[in-house]
N, CA, C and O atoms as a printed pandas DataFrame, in Angstrom:
     atom_number atom_name residue_name chain_id  residue_number  x_coord  y_coord  z_coord
0              1         N          UNK        A               1   23.607 -116.491   25.696
1              2        CA          UNK        A               1   22.846 -115.418   26.525
2              3         C          UNK        A               1   22.592 -114.288   25.559
3              4         O          UNK        A               1   23.412 -113.842   24.758
4              5         N          UNK        A               2   21.412 -113.903   25.728
5              6        CA          UNK        A               2   21.078 -112.684   24.904
6              7         C          UNK        A               2   21.557 -111.238   25.521
7              8         O          UNK        A               2   22.033 -111.074   26.645
8              9         N          UNK        A               3   21.344 -110.320   24.620
9             10        CA          UNK        A               3   21.828 -109.066   25.020
10            11         C          UNK        A               3   21.209 -108.552   26.336
11            12         O          UNK        A               3   21.985 -108.034   27.140
12            13         N          UNK        A               4   19.906 -108.635   26.646
13            14        CA          UNK        A               4   19.242 -108.252   27.755
14            15         C          UNK        A               4   19.892 -109.018   29.019
15            16         O          UNK        A               4   20.128 -108.407   30.061
16            17         N          UNK        A               5   20.128 -110.204   28.886
17            18        CA          UNK        A               5   20.767 -111.050   29.948
18            19         C          UNK        A               5   22.163 -110.568   30.288
19            20         O          UNK        A               5   22.528 -110.472   31.459
20            21         N          UNK        A               6   22.949 -110.263   29.248
21            22        CA          UNK        A               6   24.237 -109.657   29.455
22            23         C          UNK        A               6   24.144 -108.321   30.086
23            24         O          UNK        A               6   24.985 -107.996   30.924
24            25         N          UNK        A               7   23.181 -107.521   29.744
25            26        CA          UNK        A               7   23.121 -106.148   30.437
26            27         C          UNK        A               7   22.595 -106.378   31.822
27            28         O          UNK        A               7   23.085 -105.663   32.696
28            29         N          UNK        A               8   21.709 -107.228   32.166
29            30        CA          UNK        A               8   21.343 -107.460   33.459
30            31         C          UNK        A               8   22.527 -107.950   34.456
31            32         O          UNK        A               8   22.680 -107.492   35.588
32            33         N          UNK        A               9   23.283 -108.878   33.909
33            34        CA          UNK        A               9   24.494 -109.458   34.550
34            35         C          UNK        A               9   25.613 -108.386   34.770
35            36         O          UNK        A               9   26.253 -108.333   35.821
36            37         N          UNK        A              10   25.819 -107.502   33.674
37            38        CA          UNK        A              10   26.964 -106.478   33.938
38            39         C          UNK        A              10   26.363 -105.145   34.835
39            40         O          UNK        A              10   27.083 -104.296   35.360
40            41         N          UNK        A              11   25.044 -105.169   34.874
41            42        CA          UNK        A              11   24.521 -104.049   35.777
42            43         C          UNK        A              11   24.184 -104.578   37.020
43            44         O          UNK        A              11   23.644 -103.787   37.794
44            45         N          UNK        A              12   24.389 -105.847   37.449
45            46        CA          UNK        A              12   24.129 -106.501   38.605
46            47         C          UNK        A              12   22.498 -106.435   39.116
47            48         O          UNK        A              12   22.115 -106.124   40.244
48            49         N          UNK        A              13   21.700 -106.803   38.005
49            50        CA          UNK        A              13   20.305 -106.614   38.347
50            51         C          UNK        A              13   19.795 -108.115   38.572
51            52         O          UNK        A              13   20.238 -109.111   37.999
52            53         N          UNK        A              14   18.797 -108.071   39.502
53            54        CA          UNK        A              14   18.180 -109.447   39.959
54            55         C          UNK        A              14   16.722 -109.444   39.090
55            56         O          UNK        A              14   16.001 -108.495   38.783
56            57         N          UNK        A              15   16.596 -110.776   38.841
57            58        CA          UNK        A              15   15.293 -110.928   37.883
58            59         C          UNK        A              15   14.084 -110.445   38.711
59            60         O          UNK        A              15   13.151 -109.889   38.130
60            61         N          UNK        A              16   14.065 -110.616   39.916
61            62        CA          UNK        A              16   12.729 -110.303   40.708
62            63         C          UNK        A              16   12.545 -108.817   40.501
63            64         O          UNK        A              16   11.419 -108.434   40.181
64            65         N          UNK        A              17   13.460 -107.988   40.638
65            66        CA          UNK        A              17   13.567 -106.592   40.626
66            67         C          UNK        A              17   13.162 -106.104   39.217
67            68         O          UNK        A              17   12.334 -105.207   39.058
68            69         N          UNK        A              18   13.744 -106.695   38.274
69            70        CA          UNK        A              18   13.549 -106.353   36.824
70            71         C          UNK        A              18   12.169 -106.629   36.500
71            72         O          UNK        A              18   11.443 -105.748   36.041
72            73         N          UNK        A              19   11.740 -107.897   36.731
73            74        CA          UNK        A              19   10.358 -108.299   36.563
74            75         C          UNK        A              19    9.331 -107.366   37.041
75            76         O          UNK        A              19    8.347 -107.063   36.365
76            77         N          UNK        A              20    9.585 -106.897   38.263
77            78        CA          UNK        A              20    8.618 -105.995   38.945
78            79         C          UNK        A              20    8.484 -104.597   38.264
79            80         O          UNK        A              20    7.423 -103.983   38.153
80            81         N          UNK        A              21    9.782 -104.154   37.796
81            82        CA          UNK        A              21    9.763 -102.883   37.129
82            83         C          UNK        A              21    9.088 -102.985   35.815
83            84         O          UNK        A              21    8.410 -102.039   35.415
84            85         N          UNK        A              22    9.214 -103.980   35.172
85            86        CA          UNK        A              22    8.607 -104.132   33.733
86            87         C          UNK        A              22    7.147 -104.661   33.675
87            88         O          UNK        A              22    6.506 -104.832   32.637
88            89         N          UNK        A              23    6.671 -104.918   35.069
89            90        CA          UNK        A              23    5.231 -105.388   35.132
90            91         C          UNK        A              23    4.972 -106.766   34.642
91            92         O          UNK        A              23    3.878 -107.117   34.199
92            93         N          UNK        A              24    6.135 -107.628   34.748
93            94        CA          UNK        A              24    5.727 -109.018   34.147
94            95         C          UNK        A              24    6.185 -110.064   35.338
95            96         O          UNK        A              24    6.732 -109.644   36.358
96            97         N          UNK        A              25    5.929 -111.385   35.130
97            98        CA          UNK        A              25    6.226 -112.267   36.078
98            99         C          UNK        A              25    7.681 -112.723   36.017
99           100         O          UNK        A              25    8.296 -112.701   34.951
100          101         N          UNK        A              26    8.256 -113.154   37.212
101          102        CA          UNK        A              26    9.610 -113.610   36.980
102          103         C          UNK        A              26    9.744 -114.860   36.006
103          104         O          UNK        A              26   10.734 -115.007   35.290
104          105         N          UNK        A              27    8.737 -115.700   36.028
105          106        CA          UNK        A              27    8.744 -116.814   35.127
106          107         C          UNK        A              27    8.832 -116.346   33.621
107          108         O          UNK        A              27    9.572 -116.903   32.810
108          109         N          UNK        A              28    7.974 -115.221   33.301
109          110        CA          UNK        A              28    8.186 -114.694   31.836
110          111         C          UNK        A              28    9.558 -114.066   31.643
111          112         O          UNK        A              28   10.100 -114.139   30.541
112          113         N          UNK        A              29   10.089 -113.507   32.575
113          114        CA          UNK        A              29   11.387 -113.030   32.401
114          115         C          UNK        A              29   12.442 -114.102   32.210
115          116         O          UNK        A              29   13.300 -114.018   31.331
116          117         N          UNK        A              30   12.350 -115.123   33.073
117          118        CA          UNK        A              30   13.128 -116.206   32.865
118          119         C          UNK        A              30   13.144 -116.753   31.507
119          120         O          UNK        A              30   14.173 -116.981   30.872
120          121         N          UNK        A              31   11.884 -116.963   31.074
121          122        CA          UNK        A              31   11.671 -117.586   29.645
122          123         C          UNK        A              31   12.402 -116.569   28.576
123          124         O          UNK        A              31   13.075 -117.044   27.661
124          125         N          UNK        A              32   12.267 -115.390   28.706
125          126        CA          UNK        A              32   12.995 -114.225   27.687
126          127         C          UNK        A              32   14.471 -114.527   27.842
127          128         O          UNK        A              32   15.154 -114.771   26.847
128          129         N          UNK        A              33   15.023 -114.515   29.162
129          130        CA          UNK        A              33   16.368 -114.524   29.268
130          131         C          UNK        A              33   17.076 -115.848   28.961
131          132         O          UNK        A              33   18.195 -115.886   28.449
132          133         N          UNK        A              34   16.325 -116.994   29.318
133          134        CA          UNK        A              34   17.228 -118.369   29.264
134          135         C          UNK        A              34   16.559 -119.279   28.166
135          136         O          UNK        A              34   17.211 -120.134   27.567
136          137         N          UNK        A              35   15.226 -119.048   27.935
137          138        CA          UNK        A              35   14.698 -120.027   26.932
138          139         C          UNK        A              35   14.490 -119.454   25.509
139          140         O          UNK        A              35   14.011 -120.120   24.592
140          141         N          UNK        A              36   14.891 -118.153   25.399
141          142        CA          UNK        A              36   14.841 -117.593   24.061
142          143         C          UNK        A              36   13.464 -117.069   23.569
143          144         O          UNK        A              36   13.255 -116.861   22.373
144          145         N          UNK        A              37   12.520 -116.861   24.548
145          146        CA          UNK        A              37   11.230 -116.485   24.224
146          147         C          UNK        A              37   11.340 -115.017   23.749
147          148         O          UNK        A              37   12.108 -114.233   24.306
148          149         N          UNK        A              38   10.614 -114.691   22.788
149          150        CA          UNK        A              38   10.515 -113.184   22.319
150          151         C          UNK        A              38    9.641 -112.365   23.136
151          152         O          UNK        A              38    8.525 -112.793   23.429
152          153         N          UNK        A              39   10.072 -111.129   23.566
153          154        CA          UNK        A              39    9.001 -110.408   24.200
154          155         C          UNK        A              39    8.152 -109.867   23.284
155          156         O          UNK        A              39    8.514 -109.712   22.117
156          157         N          UNK        A              40    6.881 -109.508   23.732
157          158        CA          UNK        A              40    6.018 -108.629   22.837
158          159         C          UNK        A              40    6.640 -107.379   22.290
159          160         O          UNK        A              40    7.722 -106.974   22.716
160          161         N          UNK        A              41    6.038 -106.828   21.448
161          162        CA          UNK        A              41    6.665 -105.443   20.963
162          163         C          UNK        A              41    6.692 -104.374   21.988
163          164         O          UNK        A              41    7.604 -103.554   22.096
164          165         N          UNK        A              42    5.489 -104.444   22.836
165          166        CA          UNK        A              42    5.356 -103.498   23.800
166          167         C          UNK        A              42    6.376 -103.747   25.045
167          168         O          UNK        A              42    6.921 -102.844   25.681
168          169         N          UNK        A              43    6.519 -105.050   25.256
169          170        CA          UNK        A              43    7.527 -105.377   26.278
170          171         C          UNK        A              43    9.002 -104.996   25.832
171          172         O          UNK        A              43    9.796 -104.485   26.622
172          173         N          UNK        A              44    9.310 -105.279   24.521
173          174        CA          UNK        A              44   10.505 -104.891   23.950
174          175         C          UNK        A              44   10.912 -103.380   24.147
175          176         O          UNK        A              44   12.029 -103.007   24.503
176          177         N          UNK        A              45    9.817 -102.556   23.858
177          178        CA          UNK        A              45    9.790 -101.130   24.003
178          179         C          UNK        A              45   10.141 -100.750   25.476
179          180         O          UNK        A              45   10.953  -99.861   25.731
180          181         N          UNK        A              46    9.464 -101.497   26.462
181          182        CA          UNK        A              46    9.590 -101.141   27.843
182          183         C          UNK        A              46   11.151 -101.544   28.354
183          184         O          UNK        A              46   11.790 -100.857   29.151
184          185         N          UNK        A              47   11.580 -102.648   27.811
185          186        CA          UNK        A              47   13.057 -102.881   28.027
186          187         C          UNK        A              47   13.938 -101.889   27.685
187          188         O          UNK        A              47   14.788 -101.463   28.468
188          189         N          UNK        A              48   13.744 -101.381   26.242
189          190        CA          UNK        A              48   14.524 -100.412   25.808
190          191         C          UNK        A              48   14.493  -99.163   26.775
191          192         O          UNK        A              48   15.531  -98.616   27.148
192          193         N          UNK        A              49   13.400  -98.804   27.105
193          194        CA          UNK        A              49   13.362  -97.622   28.163
194          195         C          UNK        A              49   14.043  -97.971   29.489
195          196         O          UNK        A              49   14.777  -97.172   30.070
196          197         N          UNK        A              50   13.779  -99.145   29.923
197          198        CA          UNK        A              50   14.232  -99.524   31.235
198          199         C          UNK        A              50   15.880  -99.558   31.245
199          200         O          UNK        A              50   16.591  -99.161   32.167
200          201         N          UNK        A              51   16.296 -100.103   30.052
201          202        CA          UNK        A              51   17.796 -100.145   29.840
202          203         C          UNK        A              51   18.446  -98.880   29.384
203          204         O          UNK        A              51   19.651  -98.847   29.134
204          205         N          UNK        A              52   17.610  -97.765   29.264
205          206        CA          UNK        A              52   18.028  -96.600   28.720
206          207         C          UNK        A              52   18.762  -96.679   27.378
207          208         O          UNK        A              52   19.771  -96.016   27.138
208          209         N          UNK        A              53   18.184  -97.543   26.508
209          210        CA          UNK        A              53   18.729  -97.760   25.208
210          211         C          UNK        A              53   19.845  -98.678   25.008
211          212         O          UNK        A              53   20.325  -98.792   23.880
212          213         N          UNK        A              54   20.332  -99.383   26.052
213          214        CA          UNK        A              54   21.369 -100.310   26.016
214          215         C          UNK        A              54   20.909 -101.683   25.212
215          216         O          UNK        A              54   21.699 -102.319   24.513
216          217         N          UNK        A              55   19.618 -102.027   25.393
217          218        CA          UNK        A              55   19.010 -102.976   24.757
218          219         C          UNK        A              55   17.759 -102.391   24.043
219          220         O          UNK        A              55   16.818 -101.908   24.672
220          221         N          UNK        A              56   17.812 -102.467   22.689
221          222        CA          UNK        A              56   16.876 -101.847   21.975
222          223         C          UNK        A              56   15.835 -102.798   21.414
223          224         O          UNK        A              56   16.121 -103.996   21.409
224          225         N          UNK        A              57   14.586 -102.380   20.911
225          226        CA          UNK        A              57   13.643 -103.138   20.245
226          227         C          UNK        A              57   14.265 -103.825   19.045
227          228         O          UNK        A              57   13.875 -104.964   18.787
228          229         N          UNK        A              58   15.234 -103.231   18.247
229          230        CA          UNK        A              58   15.767 -103.960   17.095
230          231         C          UNK        A              58   16.554 -105.129   17.640
231          232         O          UNK        A              58   16.730 -106.070   16.866
232          233         N          UNK        A              59   17.048 -105.203   18.849
233          234        CA          UNK        A              59   17.967 -106.214   19.269
234          235         C          UNK        A              59   17.248 -107.554   19.305
235          236         O          UNK        A              59   17.901 -108.597   19.262
236          237         N          UNK        A              60   15.890 -107.554   19.383
237          238        CA          UNK        A              60   15.211 -108.714   19.476
238          239         C          UNK        A              60   14.842 -109.232   17.966
239          240         O          UNK        A              60   14.222 -110.288   17.839
240          241         N          UNK        A              61   15.210 -108.515   16.903
241          242        CA          UNK        A              61   14.769 -108.799   15.714
242          243         C          UNK        A              61   15.831 -110.012   15.129
243          244         O          UNK        A              61   17.045 -109.866   15.271
244          245         N          UNK        A              62   15.370 -110.985   14.591
245          246        CA          UNK        A              62   16.352 -112.097   13.924
246          247         C          UNK        A              62   16.822 -111.454   12.759
247          248         O          UNK        A              62   16.077 -111.232   11.805
248          249         N          UNK        A              63   18.145 -111.108   12.785
249          250        CA          UNK        A              63   18.873 -110.430   11.563
250          251         C          UNK        A              63   19.447 -111.517   10.524
251          252         O          UNK        A              63   19.845 -111.207    9.401
252          253         N          UNK        A              64   19.441 -112.759   11.005
253          254        CA          UNK        A              64   20.130 -113.836   10.040
254          255         C          UNK        A              64   19.410 -113.895    8.687
255          256         O          UNK        A              64   20.076 -114.281    7.726
256          257         N          UNK        A              65   18.214 -113.581    8.513
257          258        CA          UNK        A              65   17.409 -113.701    7.286
258          259         C          UNK        A              65   17.749 -112.481    6.308
259          260         O          UNK        A              65   17.525 -112.431    5.099
260          261         N          UNK        A              66   18.345 -111.506    7.124
261          262        CA          UNK        A              66   18.681 -110.279    6.202
262          263         C          UNK        A              66   20.053 -110.329    5.520
263          264         O          UNK        A              66   20.414 -109.494    4.691
264          265         N          UNK        A              67   20.789 -111.368    5.931
265          266        CA          UNK        A              67   22.335 -111.418    5.329
266          267         C          UNK        A              67   22.230 -111.690    3.746
267          268         O          UNK        A              67   21.666 -112.643    3.210
268          269         N          UNK        A              68   22.912 -110.619    3.123
269          270        CA          UNK        A              68   23.034 -110.675    1.701
270          271         C          UNK        A              68   21.836 -110.030    0.919
271          272         O          UNK        A              68   21.805 -110.094   -0.310
272          273         N          UNK        A              69   20.970 -109.482    1.556
273          274        CA          UNK        A              69   19.761 -108.999    1.091
274          275         C          UNK        A              69   19.857 -107.483    0.914
275          276         O          UNK        A              69   20.490 -106.865    1.771
276          277         N          UNK        A              70   19.358 -106.886    0.007
277          278        CA          UNK        A              70   19.384 -105.348   -0.012
278          279         C          UNK        A              70   18.171 -104.922    0.939
279          280         O          UNK        A              70   17.082 -105.491    1.011
280          281         N          UNK        A              71   18.560 -103.889    1.596
281          282        CA          UNK        A              71   17.654 -103.210    2.443
282          283         C          UNK        A              71   16.992 -101.953    1.704
283          284         O          UNK        A              71   17.695 -101.227    1.001
284          285         N          UNK        A              72   15.655 -101.718    1.873
285          286        CA          UNK        A              72   15.017 -100.573    1.240
286          287         C          UNK        A              72   15.152  -99.413    2.019
287          288         O          UNK        A              72   14.669  -98.349    1.631
């Protein structure tokens, strides 16, 4: 389960209402929540605003490739 799915569950949010607020279809939201589809950068930002920062744009970044590497 991704962080956004966990947030929705803990805040008792329904897919239909969330999809409507974000301006996307319920099938798109389902794909993001259950199938691991990455949201667009714009949608990731909208999710961050909608969750009031509980789920950030950075949460969607695959951080596994950063392990053991120096950050600039």
